[in-house]
Amino acid sequence: MKRAKLVLAAALAMSLTVGAAVPALAFYQQPQSKKGLLLSQQTADMLADIGNLGVKQVIVNMGTDQDLNTFDPLAAYCTQNGVTLTMIVINRPGAPAGMMPTAPTAGVGTYGFNVQSAEGQAAVRRYARSLAARYKNSVSNWVIGNEANDAVQWDYNGEMDMQAHAESYAKAFRIFYEEIKAANPEAKVLIPFDMRWKATTGQPGSYPTADYLPLLNSKLRDTDYGIAWHPYPVHFFTKPEFQDDDGITADVNTTPNINMKNINVLTDYLQTADMRTPSGEVRPLFLTEMGFTSAVENGEARQAAAIAEAYRIAKENPYIQGMYLSRQVDAASQVAAGGAFGLWRRNESAGRDEIPASKKLAWEVYKNLQ
């Protein structure tokens, strides 16, 4: 009897050990096409619009100032309909205590994450763990921050040089990466960049990606991070066309910007030995924000043509895994600057922004792209 109890105890101990070693449930919704869109509202009509358009990938901005359950309706829709969901995590005033790297600052859109102290890192990790746990069975791709190479407006941490900023972003990214992968080993975790390659705005904190990405890669090469690129036309507020963009070249050593005209420059660069994952794979690449304005002469036809051309290029490039138009419905702030990027015109008399009024020509064109 004593021996039987020992055998039973040993078996139980083994089962507990094996159970503890079982990884988290893996989830990844393989995209059914590259056609993607930033959702404007989670209303029944706007969710139905995803299906009507034949969009197979959806992206949203999750602000740290929002409730964790904010996108539960969209997550349920995507899971039920086989739509790949990508979530951008952006840090804003109103975030949980300890996560803001500095006090709210005039002119700043979104902030980096506070990893300058042990307390800040702990706060970021708590948030990352909670968010990853909530969406582990619905979000396939995660984007950490917004345009990391722009430390002036979109990844502001206070005044610091490029080396210090890269160190800060890499620490924050690694925290999110670890927590997301612990919750869902199959998830892809992406670093976001604007379209500037060699170009800079001239402001301190405006880093050319050609310089900034290698710095991040040296700190994160051991992970399988991916890239979230924003390939807008050079003059995105004044015209939707990009094939005639000035200054764009096919040379990675000289081109100021990388957009849909020369996106192969980026995918060629990602195929180089230094940029590959630890297992030798080309890193995941998603075009997570791109807009083509209709607020120009003959704008709707020109917008539709630009979208169709961009999608053709994305579809033909095997290294691009998704292409996300930046607005489902025109946004008031963007329209004011000339960026009528939506597939729908906005209802200007509605009580809130991005309420649809009527479809543009681009809606029908995007619907018919396969």
Short mmCIF file of C-alpha atoms in Angstrom, two decimals:
data_model
loop_
_atom_site.label_atom_id
_atom_site.label_comp_id
_atom_site.label_asym_id
_atom_site.label_seq_id
_atom_site.Cartn_x
_atom_site.Cartn_y
_atom_site.Cartn_z
CA MET A 1 0.00 0.00 0.00
CA LYS A 2 2.82 2.38 0.88
CA ARG A 3 4.53 1.61 -2.46
CA ALA A 4 1.27 2.21 -4.32
CA LYS A 5 0.93 5.61 -2.66
CA LEU A 6 4.49 6.47 -3.65
CA VAL A 7 3.82 5.47 -7.27
CA LEU A 8 0.62 7.52 -7.24
CA ALA A 9 2.45 10.50 -5.76
CA ALA A 10 5.20 10.21 -8.36
CA ALA A 11 2.66 10.02 -11.17
CA LEU A 12 0.84 13.06 -9.80
CA ALA A 13 4.08 15.00 -9.52
CA MET A 14 4.96 14.08 -13.10
CA SER A 15 1.54 15.17 -14.35
CA LEU A 16 1.87 18.51 -12.58
CA THR A 17 5.35 19.01 -14.02
CA VAL A 18 4.20 18.18 -17.53
CA GLY A 19 1.16 20.41 -17.14
CA ALA A 20 3.29 23.31 -16.01
CA ALA A 21 5.48 22.93 -19.09
CA VAL A 22 2.56 23.09 -21.54
CA PRO A 23 2.73 26.46 -23.34
CA ALA A 24 -0.17 28.89 -23.50
CA LEU A 25 -2.85 28.10 -26.06
CA ALA A 26 -1.51 29.29 -29.41
CA PHE A 27 -3.71 31.38 -31.67
CA TYR A 28 -3.15 32.98 -35.05
CA GLN A 29 -5.79 33.81 -37.64
CA GLN A 30 -3.93 33.39 -40.92
CA PRO A 31 -5.04 36.27 -43.17
CA GLN A 32 -7.32 35.15 -46.00
CA SER A 33 -6.10 38.11 -48.08
CA LYS A 34 -3.92 41.19 -47.67
CA LYS A 35 -6.91 43.54 -47.81
CA GLY A 36 -7.15 45.44 -44.51
CA LEU A 37 -8.77 48.50 -42.94
CA LEU A 38 -8.72 50.66 -39.81
CA LEU A 39 -12.17 50.38 -38.24
CA SER A 40 -13.93 53.69 -37.49
CA GLN A 41 -16.73 52.48 -35.21
CA GLN A 42 -17.86 49.21 -33.62
CA THR A 43 -21.49 49.78 -34.56
CA ALA A 44 -23.42 46.94 -36.18
CA ASP A 45 -23.38 48.82 -39.49
CA MET A 46 -19.64 49.39 -39.49
CA LEU A 47 -18.92 45.79 -38.51
CA ALA A 48 -21.21 44.63 -41.30
CA ASP A 49 -19.32 46.96 -43.64
CA ILE A 50 -16.19 44.87 -43.09
CA GLY A 51 -17.98 41.84 -44.47
CA ASN A 52 -19.57 43.79 -47.32
CA LEU A 53 -16.16 45.09 -48.38
CA GLY A 54 -14.61 41.64 -48.23
CA VAL A 55 -11.94 42.96 -45.87
CA LYS A 56 -10.02 40.09 -44.25
CA GLN A 57 -7.83 42.10 -41.87
CA VAL A 58 -8.87 44.84 -39.42
CA ILE A 59 -6.69 47.13 -37.33
CA VAL A 60 -7.56 49.35 -34.35
CA ASN A 61 -5.82 51.73 -31.95
CA MET A 62 -5.99 50.64 -28.32
CA GLY A 63 -5.15 53.62 -26.15
CA THR A 64 -3.80 53.02 -22.67
CA ASP A 65 -6.43 55.51 -21.49
CA GLN A 66 -9.24 53.19 -22.66
CA ASP A 67 -10.86 50.29 -20.83
CA LEU A 68 -9.32 46.92 -21.64
CA ASN A 69 -12.69 45.64 -22.84
CA THR A 70 -13.08 48.46 -25.40
CA PHE A 71 -12.67 46.19 -28.41
CA ASP A 72 -14.52 43.12 -27.15
CA PRO A 73 -17.27 43.50 -29.81
CA LEU A 74 -14.73 43.70 -32.63
CA ALA A 75 -12.72 40.80 -31.21
CA ALA A 76 -15.86 38.65 -31.14
CA TYR A 77 -16.75 39.66 -34.70
CA CYS A 78 -13.27 38.84 -36.02
CA THR A 79 -13.14 35.48 -34.24
CA GLN A 80 -16.57 34.46 -35.50
CA ASN A 81 -15.88 35.56 -39.08
CA GLY A 82 -12.27 34.48 -39.58
CA VAL A 83 -10.97 38.06 -39.84
CA THR A 84 -7.39 38.74 -38.76
CA LEU A 85 -7.28 41.36 -35.99
CA THR A 86 -4.29 43.64 -35.46
CA MET A 87 -4.12 45.91 -32.40
CA ILE A 88 -1.93 49.01 -32.06
CA VAL A 89 -1.08 49.86 -28.44
CA ILE A 90 -0.57 53.60 -27.98
CA ASN A 91 0.29 55.40 -24.77
CA ARG A 92 -1.74 58.51 -23.93
CA PRO A 93 -2.48 60.71 -20.92
CA GLY A 94 -4.95 58.88 -18.71
CA ALA A 95 -2.91 55.68 -18.82
CA PRO A 96 -2.63 53.59 -15.63
CA ALA A 97 -0.37 55.11 -12.99
CA GLY A 98 3.34 54.90 -13.74
CA MET A 99 3.11 54.32 -17.51
CA MET A 100 3.59 57.87 -18.79
CA PRO A 101 7.25 58.79 -19.37
CA THR A 102 6.61 62.52 -18.91
CA ALA A 103 3.82 64.97 -18.15
CA PRO A 104 1.41 65.72 -21.02
CA THR A 105 3.19 68.00 -23.46
CA ALA A 106 1.72 70.41 -26.02
CA GLY A 107 1.97 69.18 -29.61
CA VAL A 108 2.52 65.54 -28.71
CA GLY A 109 0.10 62.97 -30.12
CA THR A 110 1.22 59.75 -28.42
CA TYR A 111 3.98 58.89 -25.99
CA GLY A 112 6.61 56.24 -25.40
CA PHE A 113 6.27 53.98 -22.38
CA ASN A 114 7.89 54.75 -19.03
CA VAL A 115 10.73 52.26 -18.65
CA GLN A 116 13.22 54.62 -17.05
CA SER A 117 12.58 53.24 -13.57
CA ALA A 118 11.82 49.86 -12.03
CA GLU A 119 8.41 51.18 -11.00
CA GLY A 120 7.66 52.31 -14.54
CA GLN A 121 8.73 48.99 -16.03
CA ALA A 122 6.52 47.16 -13.54
CA ALA A 123 3.53 49.34 -14.47
CA VAL A 124 4.08 48.72 -18.19
CA ARG A 125 4.40 44.99 -17.59
CA ARG A 126 1.18 44.84 -15.56
CA TYR A 127 -0.67 46.59 -18.34
CA ALA A 128 0.88 44.46 -21.08
CA ARG A 129 0.06 41.26 -19.20
CA SER A 130 -3.57 42.25 -18.67
CA LEU A 131 -4.07 43.36 -22.26
CA ALA A 132 -2.40 40.28 -23.72
CA ALA A 133 -4.47 37.97 -21.52
CA ARG A 134 -7.72 39.59 -22.59
CA TYR A 135 -7.09 39.34 -26.34
CA LYS A 136 -4.90 36.24 -26.52
CA ASN A 137 -7.53 34.30 -28.48
CA SER A 138 -8.54 37.10 -30.85
CA VAL A 139 -5.61 39.42 -31.68
CA SER A 140 -3.10 37.91 -34.10
CA ASN A 141 -0.78 40.91 -34.60
CA TRP A 142 0.29 43.57 -32.12
CA VAL A 143 1.92 46.92 -32.92
CA ILE A 144 3.75 48.50 -29.99
CA GLY A 145 3.48 52.29 -30.12
CA ASN A 146 3.16 54.61 -33.09
CA GLU A 147 6.01 55.53 -35.45
CA ALA A 148 8.85 54.79 -33.08
CA ASN A 149 11.32 56.77 -35.18
CA ASP A 150 9.37 59.99 -34.49
CA ALA A 151 10.28 60.92 -30.92
CA VAL A 152 8.86 64.40 -31.43
CA GLN A 153 5.15 63.73 -31.91
CA TRP A 154 4.40 59.99 -31.86
CA ASP A 155 6.86 58.33 -29.45
CA TYR A 156 7.75 61.15 -27.11
CA ASN A 157 9.79 60.34 -24.02
CA GLY A 158 11.16 63.76 -23.25
CA GLU A 159 14.41 65.14 -24.63
CA MET A 160 16.96 62.43 -25.46
CA ASP A 161 19.31 61.44 -28.26
CA MET A 162 18.66 58.62 -30.73
CA GLN A 163 20.73 56.04 -28.84
CA ALA A 164 18.89 56.71 -25.59
CA HIS A 165 15.51 56.69 -27.31
CA ALA A 166 16.25 53.38 -29.04
CA GLU A 167 17.27 51.90 -25.71
CA SER A 168 14.02 53.09 -24.15
CA TYR A 169 11.82 51.82 -26.97
CA ALA A 170 13.60 48.46 -27.04
CA LYS A 171 13.00 47.98 -23.30
CA ALA A 172 9.31 48.76 -23.66
CA PHE A 173 8.95 46.58 -26.74
CA ARG A 174 10.61 43.64 -25.00
CA ILE A 175 8.20 43.88 -22.06
CA PHE A 176 5.18 43.77 -24.39
CA TYR A 177 6.80 41.07 -26.50
CA GLU A 178 7.42 38.82 -23.49
CA GLU A 179 3.91 39.22 -22.12
CA ILE A 180 2.20 38.78 -25.49
CA LYS A 181 4.25 35.70 -26.33
CA ALA A 182 3.60 34.22 -22.89
CA ALA A 183 -0.14 34.57 -23.50
CA ASN A 184 -0.05 33.51 -27.16
CA PRO A 185 3.19 32.14 -28.63
CA GLU A 186 1.87 32.45 -32.19
CA ALA A 187 1.15 36.19 -32.06
CA LYS A 188 3.28 38.54 -34.15
CA VAL A 189 4.65 41.65 -32.45
CA LEU A 190 5.57 44.59 -34.67
CA ILE A 191 7.62 47.81 -34.48
CA PRO A 192 5.98 50.79 -36.26
CA PHE A 193 7.73 53.30 -38.52
CA ASP A 194 6.62 56.17 -40.72
CA MET A 195 7.70 56.31 -44.38
CA ARG A 196 10.91 58.27 -43.76
CA TRP A 197 14.02 56.22 -44.61
CA LYS A 198 16.86 58.71 -45.05
CA ALA A 199 14.64 61.77 -44.62
CA THR A 200 14.25 63.77 -41.44
CA THR A 201 12.08 66.72 -40.48
CA GLY A 202 15.18 68.45 -39.12
CA GLN A 203 13.86 68.42 -35.56
CA PRO A 204 15.85 66.72 -32.80
CA GLY A 205 14.03 63.47 -32.20
CA SER A 206 13.09 62.95 -35.85
CA TYR A 207 15.15 59.87 -36.65
CA PRO A 208 15.71 58.47 -40.15
CA THR A 209 14.68 54.82 -40.08
CA ALA A 210 17.84 53.90 -41.99
CA ASP A 211 19.75 54.85 -38.83
CA TYR A 212 17.17 54.01 -36.17
CA LEU A 213 16.13 50.52 -37.27
CA PRO A 214 19.67 49.08 -37.14
CA LEU A 215 19.96 50.41 -33.57
CA LEU A 216 16.74 48.65 -32.56
CA ASN A 217 17.77 45.52 -34.40
CA SER A 218 21.02 45.34 -32.42
CA LYS A 219 18.96 45.31 -29.22
CA LEU A 220 16.09 43.05 -30.36
CA ARG A 221 17.73 40.71 -32.87
CA ASP A 222 17.17 37.75 -30.56
CA THR A 223 13.38 38.16 -30.91
CA ASP A 224 11.24 37.54 -33.99
CA TYR A 225 9.88 41.10 -34.07
CA GLY A 226 8.17 42.30 -37.24
CA ILE A 227 7.79 45.64 -38.99
CA ALA A 228 4.70 47.86 -39.26
CA TRP A 229 5.33 50.37 -42.07
CA HIS A 230 3.35 53.51 -43.02
CA PRO A 231 3.88 53.98 -46.79
CA TYR A 232 1.95 57.20 -47.45
CA PRO A 233 2.41 59.16 -50.68
CA VAL A 234 5.01 61.89 -50.18
CA HIS A 235 2.37 64.62 -50.55
CA PHE A 236 -0.42 62.71 -48.83
CA PHE A 237 -2.47 65.80 -47.90
CA THR A 238 -2.45 67.26 -51.42
CA LYS A 239 -2.65 64.30 -53.80
CA PRO A 240 -3.37 60.56 -53.70
CA GLU A 241 -0.93 59.51 -56.42
CA PHE A 242 2.44 58.07 -55.47
CA GLN A 243 4.02 56.70 -58.66
CA ASP A 244 5.20 60.22 -59.59
CA ASP A 245 6.44 61.07 -56.10
CA ASP A 246 9.52 63.26 -56.22
CA GLY A 247 12.79 62.13 -54.70
CA ILE A 248 11.87 58.46 -54.40
CA THR A 249 14.60 56.12 -55.65
CA ALA A 250 15.17 52.38 -55.85
CA ASP A 251 18.46 52.68 -53.93
CA VAL A 252 18.36 51.89 -50.20
CA ASN A 253 21.41 54.11 -49.74
CA THR A 254 19.83 57.25 -51.16
CA THR A 255 16.03 57.20 -51.11
CA PRO A 256 14.59 59.70 -48.62
CA ASN A 257 11.30 57.79 -48.25
CA ILE A 258 9.95 54.31 -48.81
CA ASN A 259 6.33 54.10 -49.89
CA MET A 260 4.32 52.07 -52.36
CA LYS A 261 6.39 53.37 -55.27
CA ASN A 262 9.54 51.64 -53.98
CA ILE A 263 8.31 49.31 -51.20
CA ASN A 264 10.52 46.58 -52.66
CA VAL A 265 13.50 48.56 -51.30
CA LEU A 266 12.26 47.74 -47.80
CA THR A 267 11.46 44.09 -48.52
CA ASP A 268 14.88 43.64 -50.15
CA TYR A 269 16.50 45.19 -47.07
CA LEU A 270 14.58 42.85 -44.74
CA GLN A 271 15.94 39.88 -46.66
CA THR A 272 19.55 40.73 -45.77
CA ALA A 273 21.29 38.42 -43.30
CA ASP A 274 21.54 40.97 -40.47
CA MET A 275 17.82 41.71 -40.54
CA ARG A 276 16.47 38.15 -40.44
CA THR A 277 14.96 36.43 -37.42
CA PRO A 278 17.09 34.13 -35.23
CA SER A 279 15.77 31.18 -37.26
CA GLY A 280 16.76 32.83 -40.53
CA GLU A 281 13.29 33.89 -41.67
CA VAL A 282 12.44 37.24 -43.24
CA ARG A 283 10.73 39.31 -40.58
CA PRO A 284 6.95 39.85 -40.84
CA LEU A 285 5.97 43.07 -42.64
CA PHE A 286 2.55 44.71 -42.46
CA LEU A 287 1.62 48.05 -44.04
CA THR A 288 -0.40 49.16 -41.05
CA GLU A 289 -1.27 52.75 -42.03
CA MET A 290 -1.66 54.25 -45.48
CA GLY A 291 -4.06 56.86 -46.82
CA PHE A 292 -4.96 58.29 -50.22
CA THR A 293 -6.93 61.53 -50.14
CA SER A 294 -10.03 62.31 -52.17
CA ALA A 295 -10.00 66.02 -51.22
CA VAL A 296 -8.54 67.10 -54.58
CA GLU A 297 -9.89 67.85 -58.04
CA ASN A 298 -11.54 64.71 -59.45
CA GLY A 299 -10.56 63.28 -56.09
CA GLU A 300 -12.76 60.24 -55.80
CA ALA A 301 -11.58 58.72 -59.07
CA ARG A 302 -7.95 59.52 -58.26
CA GLN A 303 -8.25 58.08 -54.75
CA ALA A 304 -9.81 54.87 -56.05
CA ALA A 305 -7.11 54.47 -58.70
CA ALA A 306 -4.33 54.99 -56.13
CA ILE A 307 -5.83 52.40 -53.78
CA ALA A 308 -6.14 49.86 -56.58
CA GLU A 309 -2.53 50.45 -57.64
CA ALA A 310 -1.24 50.19 -54.06
CA TYR A 311 -3.13 46.94 -53.55
CA ARG A 312 -1.73 45.49 -56.77
CA ILE A 313 1.81 46.22 -55.58
CA ALA A 314 1.15 44.78 -52.11
CA LYS A 315 -0.47 41.67 -53.52
CA GLU A 316 2.44 40.99 -55.88
CA ASN A 317 5.08 41.36 -53.14
CA PRO A 318 5.33 38.04 -51.25
CA TYR A 319 6.90 39.65 -48.17
CA ILE A 320 3.96 41.97 -47.44
CA GLN A 321 1.43 40.23 -45.19
CA GLY A 322 -1.24 42.92 -44.92
CA MET A 323 -2.21 46.36 -46.26
CA TYR A 324 -4.39 48.56 -44.04
CA LEU A 325 -6.16 51.66 -45.33
CA SER A 326 -6.01 54.27 -42.58
CA ARG A 327 -9.70 55.19 -42.41
CA GLN A 328 -13.02 53.48 -42.93
CA VAL A 329 -14.78 56.88 -42.65
CA ASP A 330 -13.24 60.32 -43.17
CA ALA A 331 -11.97 61.87 -39.92
CA ALA A 332 -12.63 65.57 -39.30
CA SER A 333 -9.09 66.45 -38.18
CA GLN A 334 -7.54 64.81 -41.21
CA VAL A 335 -10.04 66.31 -43.65
CA ALA A 336 -9.23 69.75 -42.25
CA ALA A 337 -5.60 69.20 -43.28
CA GLY A 338 -6.54 67.76 -46.69
CA GLY A 339 -6.50 64.08 -45.80
CA ALA A 340 -9.90 62.69 -46.79
CA PHE A 341 -8.64 59.12 -46.53
CA GLY A 342 -11.90 57.29 -45.83
CA LEU A 343 -13.91 54.95 -48.03
CA TRP A 344 -16.99 56.76 -46.66
CA ARG A 345 -17.71 60.50 -46.48
CA ARG A 346 -18.35 61.62 -42.91
CA ASN A 347 -21.66 62.88 -41.59
CA GLU A 348 -20.73 66.45 -40.69
CA SER A 349 -23.88 66.98 -38.62
CA ALA A 350 -23.42 63.87 -36.48
CA GLY A 351 -22.74 64.21 -32.78
CA ARG A 352 -19.42 62.39 -33.05
CA ASP A 353 -16.70 61.99 -35.65
CA GLU A 354 -16.34 59.24 -38.27
CA ILE A 355 -20.06 58.57 -38.63
CA PRO A 356 -20.66 57.54 -42.28
CA ALA A 357 -22.85 59.57 -44.62
CA SER A 358 -22.29 58.04 -48.07
CA LYS A 359 -19.87 55.77 -49.88
CA LYS A 360 -17.12 57.07 -52.12
CA LEU A 361 -16.11 55.49 -55.42
CA ALA A 362 -13.15 53.95 -53.57
CA TRP A 363 -15.55 51.84 -51.47
CA GLU A 364 -16.78 49.96 -54.54
CA VAL A 365 -13.27 49.66 -55.98
CA TYR A 366 -11.85 48.28 -52.72
CA LYS A 367 -14.76 45.85 -52.43
CA ASN A 368 -13.95 44.36 -55.82
CA LEU A 369 -10.23 43.91 -55.20
CA GLN A 370 -9.37 40.28 -54.54
#
